[in-house]
Coordinates of C-alpha atoms in Angstrom, one line a residue:
M945 CA 0.1 0.0 0.0
D946 CA 1.4 3.4 -1.0
L947 CA 1.3 5.9 1.8
D948 CA 1.1 9.5 0.8
P949 CA 3.6 11.6 2.9
L950 CA 1.8 14.8 2.1
L951 CA -1.6 13.6 3.4
L952 CA 0.0 11.9 6.5
S953 CA 2.2 15.1 7.1
R954 CA -1.1 17.2 7.0
I955 CA -2.8 14.7 9.5
Q956 CA 0.1 14.8 11.7
F957 CA 0.3 18.5 11.9
A958 CA -3.5 18.7 12.4
F959 CA -3.2 16.2 15.3
V960 CA -0.4 18.1 16.9
I961 CA -1.8 21.6 16.5
S962 CA -5.2 20.4 17.7
F963 CA -3.7 19.5 21.1
H964 CA -1.5 22.6 21.2
I965 CA -4.1 25.2 20.4
L966 CA -6.3 24.2 23.3
F967 CA -3.7 25.3 25.9
P968 CA -2.8 28.8 24.8
S969 CA -6.6 29.3 24.0
F970 CA -7.2 28.7 27.7
T971 CA -4.1 30.3 29.3
V972 CA -4.3 33.7 27.4
G973 CA -7.7 34.4 28.9
L974 CA -6.6 32.7 32.3
A975 CA -3.5 34.8 32.7
C976 CA -5.7 37.9 32.3
W977 CA -8.3 36.5 34.8
I978 CA -5.5 36.0 37.4
A979 CA -4.2 39.4 36.8
V980 CA -7.8 40.8 37.4
L981 CA -7.9 38.8 40.7
E982 CA -4.5 40.1 41.7
A983 CA -5.7 43.7 41.2
R984 CA -8.9 43.0 43.4
W985 CA -6.6 41.5 46.0
L986 CA -4.3 44.5 45.9
M987 CA -7.0 46.9 46.1
T988 CA -9.4 45.3 48.7
G989 CA -7.0 43.0 50.7
K990 CA -9.7 40.4 50.9
A991 CA -8.4 36.9 51.3
L992 CA -11.1 35.6 48.9
Y993 CA -9.4 37.1 45.9
R994 CA -6.0 35.9 46.8
S995 CA -7.4 32.4 47.3
L996 CA -9.0 32.5 43.9
S997 CA -5.9 33.8 42.3
E998 CA -3.8 31.0 43.9
F999 CA -6.3 28.4 42.8
W1000 CA -6.5 29.5 39.1
T1001 CA -2.6 30.0 39.0
R1002 CA -2.1 26.3 39.8
I1003 CA -4.4 25.5 36.9
F1004 CA -2.5 28.1 34.7
A1005 CA 0.9 26.6 35.6
I1006 CA 0.0 23.1 34.4
S1007 CA -1.8 24.3 31.3
F1008 CA 0.9 26.6 30.4
G1009 CA 3.5 23.9 30.7
M1010 CA 1.6 21.5 28.5
G1011 CA 1.1 24.3 26.0
V1012 CA 4.8 25.1 25.7
V1013 CA 5.7 21.3 25.3
S1014 CA 3.1 20.8 22.6
G1015 CA 4.4 24.0 20.8
I1016 CA 8.0 22.6 20.6
V1017 CA 6.9 19.6 18.8
M1018 CA 5.5 21.7 16.0
T1019 CA 8.7 23.7 15.5
Y1020 CA 10.5 20.2 14.9
Q1021 CA 7.8 19.3 12.4
F1022 CA 8.7 22.4 10.3
G1023 CA 12.1 20.9 9.8
T1024 CA 11.2 17.2 9.4
N1025 CA 7.9 17.3 7.4
W1026 CA 7.8 20.8 5.9
S1027 CA 11.4 21.7 5.1
R1028 CA 10.5 23.1 1.7
W1029 CA 7.9 25.4 3.4
S1030 CA 10.6 26.5 5.9
D1031 CA 13.0 27.3 3.0
I1032 CA 10.5 29.2 0.9
V1033 CA 9.0 31.4 3.7
G1034 CA 11.9 31.4 6.1
N1035 CA 12.8 35.0 5.3
V1036 CA 9.3 36.2 6.3
L1037 CA 8.1 33.9 9.0
G1038 CA 11.5 33.3 10.7
P1039 CA 11.8 36.7 12.1
L1040 CA 8.1 36.9 13.1
I1041 CA 8.5 33.8 15.2
Q1042 CA 11.8 35.2 16.6
Y1043 CA 10.0 38.3 17.7
E1044 CA 7.6 36.2 19.6
V1045 CA 10.4 34.5 21.4
V1046 CA 12.1 37.9 22.2
T1047 CA 9.2 39.8 23.1
A1048 CA 6.7 37.2 24.6
F1049 CA 8.8 34.2 26.0
F1050 CA 11.3 36.3 27.6
L1051 CA 8.7 38.4 29.3
E1052 CA 6.8 35.3 30.5
A1053 CA 9.9 33.3 31.5
A1054 CA 11.3 36.5 33.6
F1055 CA 8.0 37.0 35.5
L1056 CA 6.3 33.5 35.6
G1057 CA 8.6 32.5 38.5
I1058 CA 7.6 35.4 40.6
L1059 CA 3.9 34.7 39.9
L1060 CA 4.2 31.1 41.0
F1061 CA 6.7 31.3 43.9
G1062 CA 7.0 35.0 44.9
R1063 CA 3.6 35.3 46.6
D1064 CA 5.1 36.0 50.1
R1065 CA 8.7 36.8 48.9
V1066 CA 7.9 40.2 47.2
P1067 CA 5.5 43.0 47.9
R1068 CA 2.0 42.7 46.7
G1069 CA 2.5 45.3 44.1
V1070 CA 5.5 43.5 42.6
H1071 CA 3.5 40.2 42.5
F1072 CA 0.5 42.0 40.8
L1073 CA 2.9 43.5 38.3
A1074 CA 4.3 40.0 37.5
A1075 CA 0.8 38.7 36.9
V1076 CA 0.2 41.6 34.5
L1077 CA 3.4 41.0 32.6
V1078 CA 2.7 37.4 32.3
A1079 CA -0.6 38.2 31.0
T1080 CA 0.8 40.7 28.6
G1081 CA 3.4 38.2 27.4
T1082 CA 0.6 35.7 26.3
V1083 CA -1.3 38.4 24.4
I1084 CA 2.0 39.4 22.6
S1085 CA 2.6 35.8 21.8
S1086 CA -0.7 35.5 20.2
F1087 CA -0.1 38.8 18.2
W1088 CA 3.1 37.4 16.5
I1089 CA 1.7 33.9 15.9
L1090 CA -1.5 35.2 14.3
S1091 CA 0.4 37.8 12.2
A1092 CA 2.5 34.9 10.9
N1093 CA -0.5 32.7 10.2
S1094 CA -2.4 35.5 8.6
W1095 CA 0.3 36.3 6.3
M1096 CA 0.0 32.9 4.9
H1097 CA -3.7 33.5 4.1
T1098 CA -3.1 37.0 2.8
P1099 CA 0.6 37.5 1.9
A1100 CA 1.7 41.0 1.7
G1101 CA 5.0 43.0 1.8
A1102 CA 7.1 40.3 0.2
E1103 CA 8.0 39.1 -3.3
L1104 CA 8.9 35.6 -4.6
R1105 CA 12.1 35.3 -6.3
D1106 CA 13.8 32.1 -7.2
G1107 CA 11.6 30.0 -5.0
R1108 CA 12.0 32.1 -1.8
F1109 CA 10.1 35.0 -0.4
F1110 CA 12.0 38.2 0.3
V1111 CA 10.5 41.0 2.5
T1112 CA 9.9 44.4 0.8
D1113 CA 7.9 46.0 3.5
W1114 CA 7.9 44.7 7.0
W1115 CA 4.8 46.7 8.2
A1116 CA 2.7 45.2 5.4
V1117 CA 4.0 41.8 6.3
V1118 CA 3.0 42.1 10.0
F1119 CA -0.2 44.1 9.4
N1120 CA -1.3 42.1 6.4
P1121 CA -4.9 42.4 5.3
S1122 CA -6.5 39.6 7.4
F1123 CA -4.4 40.1 10.6
P1124 CA -6.3 42.7 12.5
Y1125 CA -9.7 40.7 12.0
R1126 CA -8.0 37.2 12.7
L1127 CA -6.3 38.7 15.9
A1128 CA -9.5 40.4 17.3
H1129 CA -11.6 37.2 16.5
M1130 CA -9.2 34.8 18.0
L1131 CA -8.4 36.8 21.2
T1132 CA -12.1 37.3 21.8
A1133 CA -12.5 33.4 21.4
M1134 CA -9.8 32.8 23.9
F1135 CA -11.4 35.1 26.5
L1136 CA -14.8 33.4 25.9
T1137 CA -13.2 30.0 26.4
T1138 CA -11.7 31.0 29.8
G1139 CA -15.0 32.7 30.7
F1140 CA -17.1 29.5 30.1
V1141 CA -14.5 27.3 32.0
V1142 CA -14.5 29.7 35.0
A1143 CA -18.4 30.0 35.0
G1144 CA -18.7 26.3 34.6
I1145 CA -16.4 25.5 37.5
S1146 CA -18.2 28.2 39.7
A1147 CA -21.5 26.6 38.7
F1148 CA -20.3 23.1 39.6
Y1149 CA -19.3 24.4 43.2
L1150 CA -22.7 26.0 43.6
L1151 CA -24.5 22.7 42.6
R1152 CA -22.3 20.9 45.2
N1153 CA -22.8 23.6 47.8
R1154 CA -19.0 24.1 48.2
F1155 CA -16.8 27.2 48.1
L1156 CA -19.9 29.4 47.8
D1157 CA -18.2 32.8 48.3
H1158 CA -15.6 31.9 45.7
A1159 CA -18.2 30.4 43.2
R1160 CA -20.4 33.5 43.5
V1161 CA -17.5 35.8 42.6
G1162 CA -16.3 33.6 39.8
L1163 CA -19.7 33.1 38.4
S1164 CA -20.7 36.7 38.4
M1165 CA -17.5 38.1 36.9
S1166 CA -17.2 35.3 34.3
L1167 CA -20.8 35.8 33.1
A1168 CA -20.4 39.5 32.9
L1169 CA -17.4 39.0 30.6
I1170 CA -19.4 36.4 28.5
T1171 CA -22.3 38.8 28.1
V1172 CA -20.0 41.5 26.7
L1173 CA -17.9 39.3 24.5
A1174 CA -20.5 36.9 23.0
P1175 CA -22.5 39.5 20.9
L1176 CA -19.1 41.2 20.3
Q1177 CA -17.6 38.0 18.8
I1178 CA -20.6 37.7 16.5
F1179 CA -19.9 41.2 15.2
L1180 CA -16.2 40.4 14.8
G1181 CA -17.1 37.1 13.1
D1182 CA -19.1 39.1 10.6
L1183 CA -16.2 41.5 9.8
H1184 CA -13.8 38.6 9.5
G1185 CA -16.2 36.9 7.1
L1186 CA -16.3 40.0 4.9
N1187 CA -12.6 40.2 4.9
T1188 CA -12.4 36.6 3.9
L1189 CA -15.0 37.2 1.1
E1190 CA -12.7 39.9 -0.2
H1191 CA -9.3 37.9 -0.2
Q1192 CA -10.3 34.3 -0.1
P1193 CA -13.6 33.9 -2.0
A1194 CA -13.2 30.1 -2.6
K1195 CA -13.0 29.6 1.1
I1196 CA -16.3 31.5 1.6
A1197 CA -18.0 29.5 -1.2
A1198 CA -17.0 26.2 0.4
M1199 CA -18.0 27.3 3.9
E1200 CA -21.5 28.4 2.7
G1201 CA -21.8 25.3 0.4
H1202 CA -22.4 27.4 -2.6
W1203 CA -21.6 25.7 -6.0
E1204 CA -23.2 28.2 -8.3
G1205 CA -23.0 31.5 -6.5
G1206 CA -24.6 34.6 -7.9
A1207 CA -27.2 37.2 -6.6
R1208 CA -29.8 36.4 -4.1
A1209 CA -27.8 33.4 -2.9
P1210 CA -29.7 31.3 -0.3
L1211 CA -28.5 30.5 3.2
I1212 CA -27.9 26.8 3.4
L1213 CA -28.8 25.6 6.8
F1214 CA -28.3 21.8 6.2
A1215 CA -26.8 20.0 3.1
I1216 CA -24.4 17.2 2.3
P1217 CA -22.0 18.6 -0.1
D1218 CA -20.8 16.3 -2.9
N1219 CA -17.4 17.0 -4.5
E1220 CA -17.8 14.7 -7.5
A1221 CA -21.4 15.7 -8.2
E1222 CA -20.5 19.4 -7.6
A1223 CA -23.9 19.6 -5.8
N1224 CA -25.5 19.5 -2.3
H1225 CA -27.8 16.7 -1.3
A1226 CA -30.8 17.1 1.2
E1227 CA -30.4 20.9 1.1
I1228 CA -32.5 23.1 3.4
A1229 CA -32.0 26.8 2.6
I1230 CA -33.5 30.3 3.2
P1231 CA -33.7 32.2 -0.1
A1232 CA -31.4 35.4 -0.5
L1233 CA -30.3 35.3 3.1
S1234 CA -26.7 34.5 2.4
S1235 CA -26.4 37.4 0.0
L1236 CA -27.7 39.6 2.8
I1237 CA -25.3 38.3 5.4
L1238 CA -22.1 38.3 3.2
T1239 CA -22.8 41.5 1.2
H1240 CA -25.3 43.3 3.5
D1241 CA -27.5 43.5 0.4
W1242 CA -30.5 41.2 -0.6
D1243 CA -29.3 41.3 -4.3
G1244 CA -25.6 41.0 -3.5
V1245 CA -23.4 38.6 -5.6
V1246 CA -21.6 36.0 -3.7
P1247 CA -18.9 33.4 -5.1
G1248 CA -19.7 29.9 -6.1
L1249 CA -17.2 26.9 -6.1
K1250 CA -17.8 26.2 -9.8
S1251 CA -16.2 29.6 -10.7
F1252 CA -12.9 28.3 -9.5
P1253 CA -10.7 25.5 -11.2
V1254 CA -11.2 22.1 -9.4
A1255 CA -7.5 22.1 -8.4
D1256 CA -7.9 25.4 -6.6
R1257 CA -10.9 24.6 -4.5
P1258 CA -10.9 23.7 -0.7
N1259 CA -13.0 20.8 0.4
P1260 CA -16.6 21.8 1.2
E1261 CA -17.5 18.4 2.6
I1262 CA -15.5 19.3 5.8
L1263 CA -15.7 23.2 5.8
F1264 CA -19.4 23.2 5.5
W1265 CA -19.7 21.5 8.8
T1266 CA -16.9 22.9 10.9
F1267 CA -18.1 26.3 9.9
R1268 CA -21.6 25.5 11.2
I1269 CA -20.3 24.0 14.5
M1270 CA -18.4 27.2 15.1
V1271 CA -21.5 29.5 14.4
G1272 CA -23.8 27.2 16.3
I1273 CA -21.7 27.5 19.4
G1274 CA -21.6 31.3 19.0
M1275 CA -25.4 31.3 19.1
V1276 CA -25.4 29.0 22.2
M1277 CA -22.9 31.5 23.9
L1278 CA -25.2 34.4 23.0
A1279 CA -28.2 32.5 24.4
V1280 CA -26.3 31.9 27.8
A1281 CA -25.4 35.7 27.9
L1282 CA -29.2 36.6 27.5
I1283 CA -30.3 34.0 30.1
H1284 CA -27.6 35.5 32.5
L1285 CA -29.0 38.9 32.0
V1286 CA -32.6 37.8 32.9
Q1287 CA -31.4 35.9 35.9
R1288 CA -29.3 38.8 37.1
V1289 CA -32.1 41.3 36.8
R1290 CA -34.5 38.9 38.6
G1291 CA -31.8 38.6 41.4
K1292 CA -31.7 34.8 40.9
L1293 CA -28.2 34.5 39.5
Y1294 CA -27.0 32.0 42.3
S1295 CA -30.3 30.0 42.8
P1296 CA -31.6 28.3 39.6
H1297 CA -29.9 24.9 39.5
W1298 CA -31.0 24.2 35.9
F1299 CA -29.0 27.2 34.7
H1300 CA -25.9 26.1 36.7
K1301 CA -26.2 22.7 35.1
V1302 CA -26.4 24.3 31.6
L1303 CA -23.2 26.3 32.5
V1304 CA -21.4 23.1 33.6
G1305 CA -22.3 21.4 30.2
C1306 CA -21.1 24.6 28.3
M1307 CA -17.6 24.4 29.8
P1308 CA -16.1 22.7 26.7
L1309 CA -17.9 24.9 24.2
G1310 CA -15.1 27.4 23.7
F1311 CA -12.5 24.7 23.1
V1312 CA -14.8 23.0 20.4
A1313 CA -15.6 26.3 18.8
I1314 CA -11.8 27.2 18.5
L1315 CA -11.0 23.8 17.0
A1316 CA -13.9 24.2 14.6
G1317 CA -12.8 27.7 13.6
W1318 CA -9.1 26.7 13.3
F1319 CA -10.1 23.8 11.0
T1320 CA -12.3 26.0 8.9
T1321 CA -9.5 28.5 8.5
E1322 CA -6.7 26.1 7.7
I1323 CA -8.7 23.7 5.4
G1324 CA -10.3 26.7 3.8
R1325 CA -6.7 27.8 2.6
Q1326 CA -6.1 24.6 0.8
P1327 CA -4.7 23.6 -1.7
W1328 CA -2.3 26.6 -0.9
V1329 CA 0.2 26.9 2.0
V1330 CA 0.7 30.6 1.0
Y1331 CA -2.6 31.5 -0.5
G1332 CA -2.6 31.8 -4.3
M1333 CA 1.3 31.6 -4.5
I1334 CA 2.6 28.2 -3.0
R1335 CA 0.8 25.0 -2.9
T1336 CA 0.9 22.8 0.0
A1337 CA 2.0 20.0 -2.1
D1338 CA 5.2 21.9 -2.8
A1339 CA 6.0 22.7 0.8
V1340 CA 6.5 19.1 2.1
T1341 CA 10.0 17.6 2.5
P1342 CA 11.1 16.0 -0.7
A1343 CA 12.9 13.0 0.8
L1344 CA 10.0 12.3 3.3
T1345 CA 8.5 8.8 3.0
G1346 CA 4.9 7.7 4.0
G1347 CA 6.3 5.1 6.3
A1348 CA 8.3 7.6 8.4
V1349 CA 5.5 10.0 8.8
L1350 CA 3.2 7.2 9.7
T1351 CA 5.6 5.8 12.4
S1352 CA 6.0 9.4 14.0
L1353 CA 2.4 9.9 13.9
I1354 CA 1.6 6.8 15.9
V1355 CA 4.4 7.6 18.3
F1356 CA 3.0 11.1 18.8
M1357 CA -0.5 9.7 19.4
A1358 CA 0.8 7.1 21.9
V1359 CA 2.9 9.7 23.8
Y1360 CA 0.4 12.3 23.8
T1361 CA -2.2 10.0 25.1
V1362 CA 0.0 9.4 28.1
I1363 CA 1.3 12.8 28.8
Y1364 CA -1.7 14.8 28.1
G1365 CA -4.1 12.2 29.5
A1366 CA -2.2 12.5 32.8
G1367 CA -2.0 16.2 32.7
T1368 CA -5.8 16.5 32.1
Y1369 CA -6.5 14.1 34.9
Y1370 CA -4.3 16.2 37.2
L1371 CA -6.1 19.3 36.1
F1372 CA -9.5 17.8 36.9
R1373 CA -8.3 16.7 40.2
L1374 CA -7.3 20.3 41.0
L1375 CA -10.5 21.7 39.8
T1376 CA -12.4 19.2 42.0
I1377 CA -10.3 20.1 45.0
G1378 CA -11.1 23.8 44.7
P1379 CA -9.5 26.9 46.2
A1380 CA -8.1 27.0 49.8
R1381 CA -10.4 28.4 52.4
L1382 CA -8.6 31.5 53.6
N1383 CA -9.8 34.2 56.0
D1384 CA -8.4 37.7 56.2
E1385 CA -6.9 36.9 59.7
D1386 CA -5.0 34.0 58.1
L1387 CA -3.0 36.3 56.0
E1388 CA -1.6 38.2 58.9
V1389 CA 1.2 35.7 59.2
P1390 CA 3.0 35.1 56.0
A1391 CA 2.6 31.7 54.5
V1392 CA 6.4 31.3 54.2
A1393 CA 6.7 31.7 58.1
Q1394 CA 4.2 28.9 58.5
G1395 CA 6.1 26.6 56.3
H1396 CA 3.4 26.5 53.7
Q1397 CA 5.4 27.8 50.7
P1398 CA 5.6 25.5 47.6
K1399 CA 8.9 24.1 46.8
R1400 CA 8.2 22.8 43.2
P1401 CA 6.1 24.2 40.4
L1402 CA 3.3 21.6 40.9
S1403 CA 3.6 21.1 44.6
M1404 CA 0.6 21.7 47.0
P1405 CA 1.9 21.5 50.5
G1406 CA -0.6 20.1 52.9
E1407 CA -3.1 18.9 50.1
S1408 CA -3.8 15.9 48.3
I1409 CA -5.1 15.6 44.8
E1410 CA -7.9 13.4 46.2
P1411 CA -11.2 15.6 46.3
A1412 CA -12.4 16.6 49.6
E1413 CA -16.0 15.8 49.9

């Protein structure tokens, strides 16, 4: 049996990045949440905020570590599986990734230690500053990574000479046409992901009648954030879609399941796209609505897949569904925000158990939406690795064999199952244990004087990972 190294390399990269993207998607928002709690602790001196910050900092430390490790694996893949890509785009993307290391990783590495171990060794203001700088580092990291990724979708500021890109305008490279939309959309998705995790855990504690003060603070603040960001994300998604329509019309046609395109195009709610027949099966659609959404005009003209050569089309059989999963989750998030407003106005935010059960069930929604959105973005760029200029088939390592990729893929799956399975189990245990019960008078004697200072990154003196019932 012939093994296609290109297809297997794409599967391997999709597998690795699907693991990796979950962790920064969570930690970017979580770092900012910790900085907010530290600010509240600094301003009020209430032990409740310190306890919450310590609890979420433990979760952050493990998630951050797993995210870093999974990211390193990807950089090795650039050399082993995608050496032609590295050679072709190295002059452009190499410096962007280097800027991430210099500006973000250095910042995070310098102050993460103070955040984790400096609680009672530095003044409160310095510890708060460390939390802010770690959060800033995670956002800066997202800035550079999304700039590099966006450039492959909307290349600008560089020219292709003798098979390699050379930069002609760095500002145009960094702030390429899709970057502002992609950055705003992704950062909002990250904050929503964290918001739903905090809301879900807080609702879980309320259902179990545990850590009630911590749960009320977490629930109130996270739902307030979700209520602001959920409608904002729909607005940003619309802007991002209009930008994609302008620069990647074939992707929009595949996402919408449009084969013919044209004016007054219907919004297809359900269909089974068929590449061979170039048609949809079992289609359910609303007339003209797609034209209104995409062009803000009932008579607007939208692209159809048949207007593009077969070799230049992304696969609508996958895109059609990943896009709808992402949009569907966005609608659920908006519904949660509206229900929260009603419950808050009625003064029953902390009492209806059915709503708390809904929030617990919604905890994974942000992660699923980010994965669906990421697959929509990247599969929609195919068959190009640099849109319209370099095909993915020309980016794979020439000497790579299918057997080698399959072997490494199986090893990755086995190792990831063990490492990330254990890490996820540990995270769930910490979430089940919950925050420490601190009183304001407990803080009069520094923890270090009581011998309660952690000695290792993951240590929890005086505690077991067995949940306390």
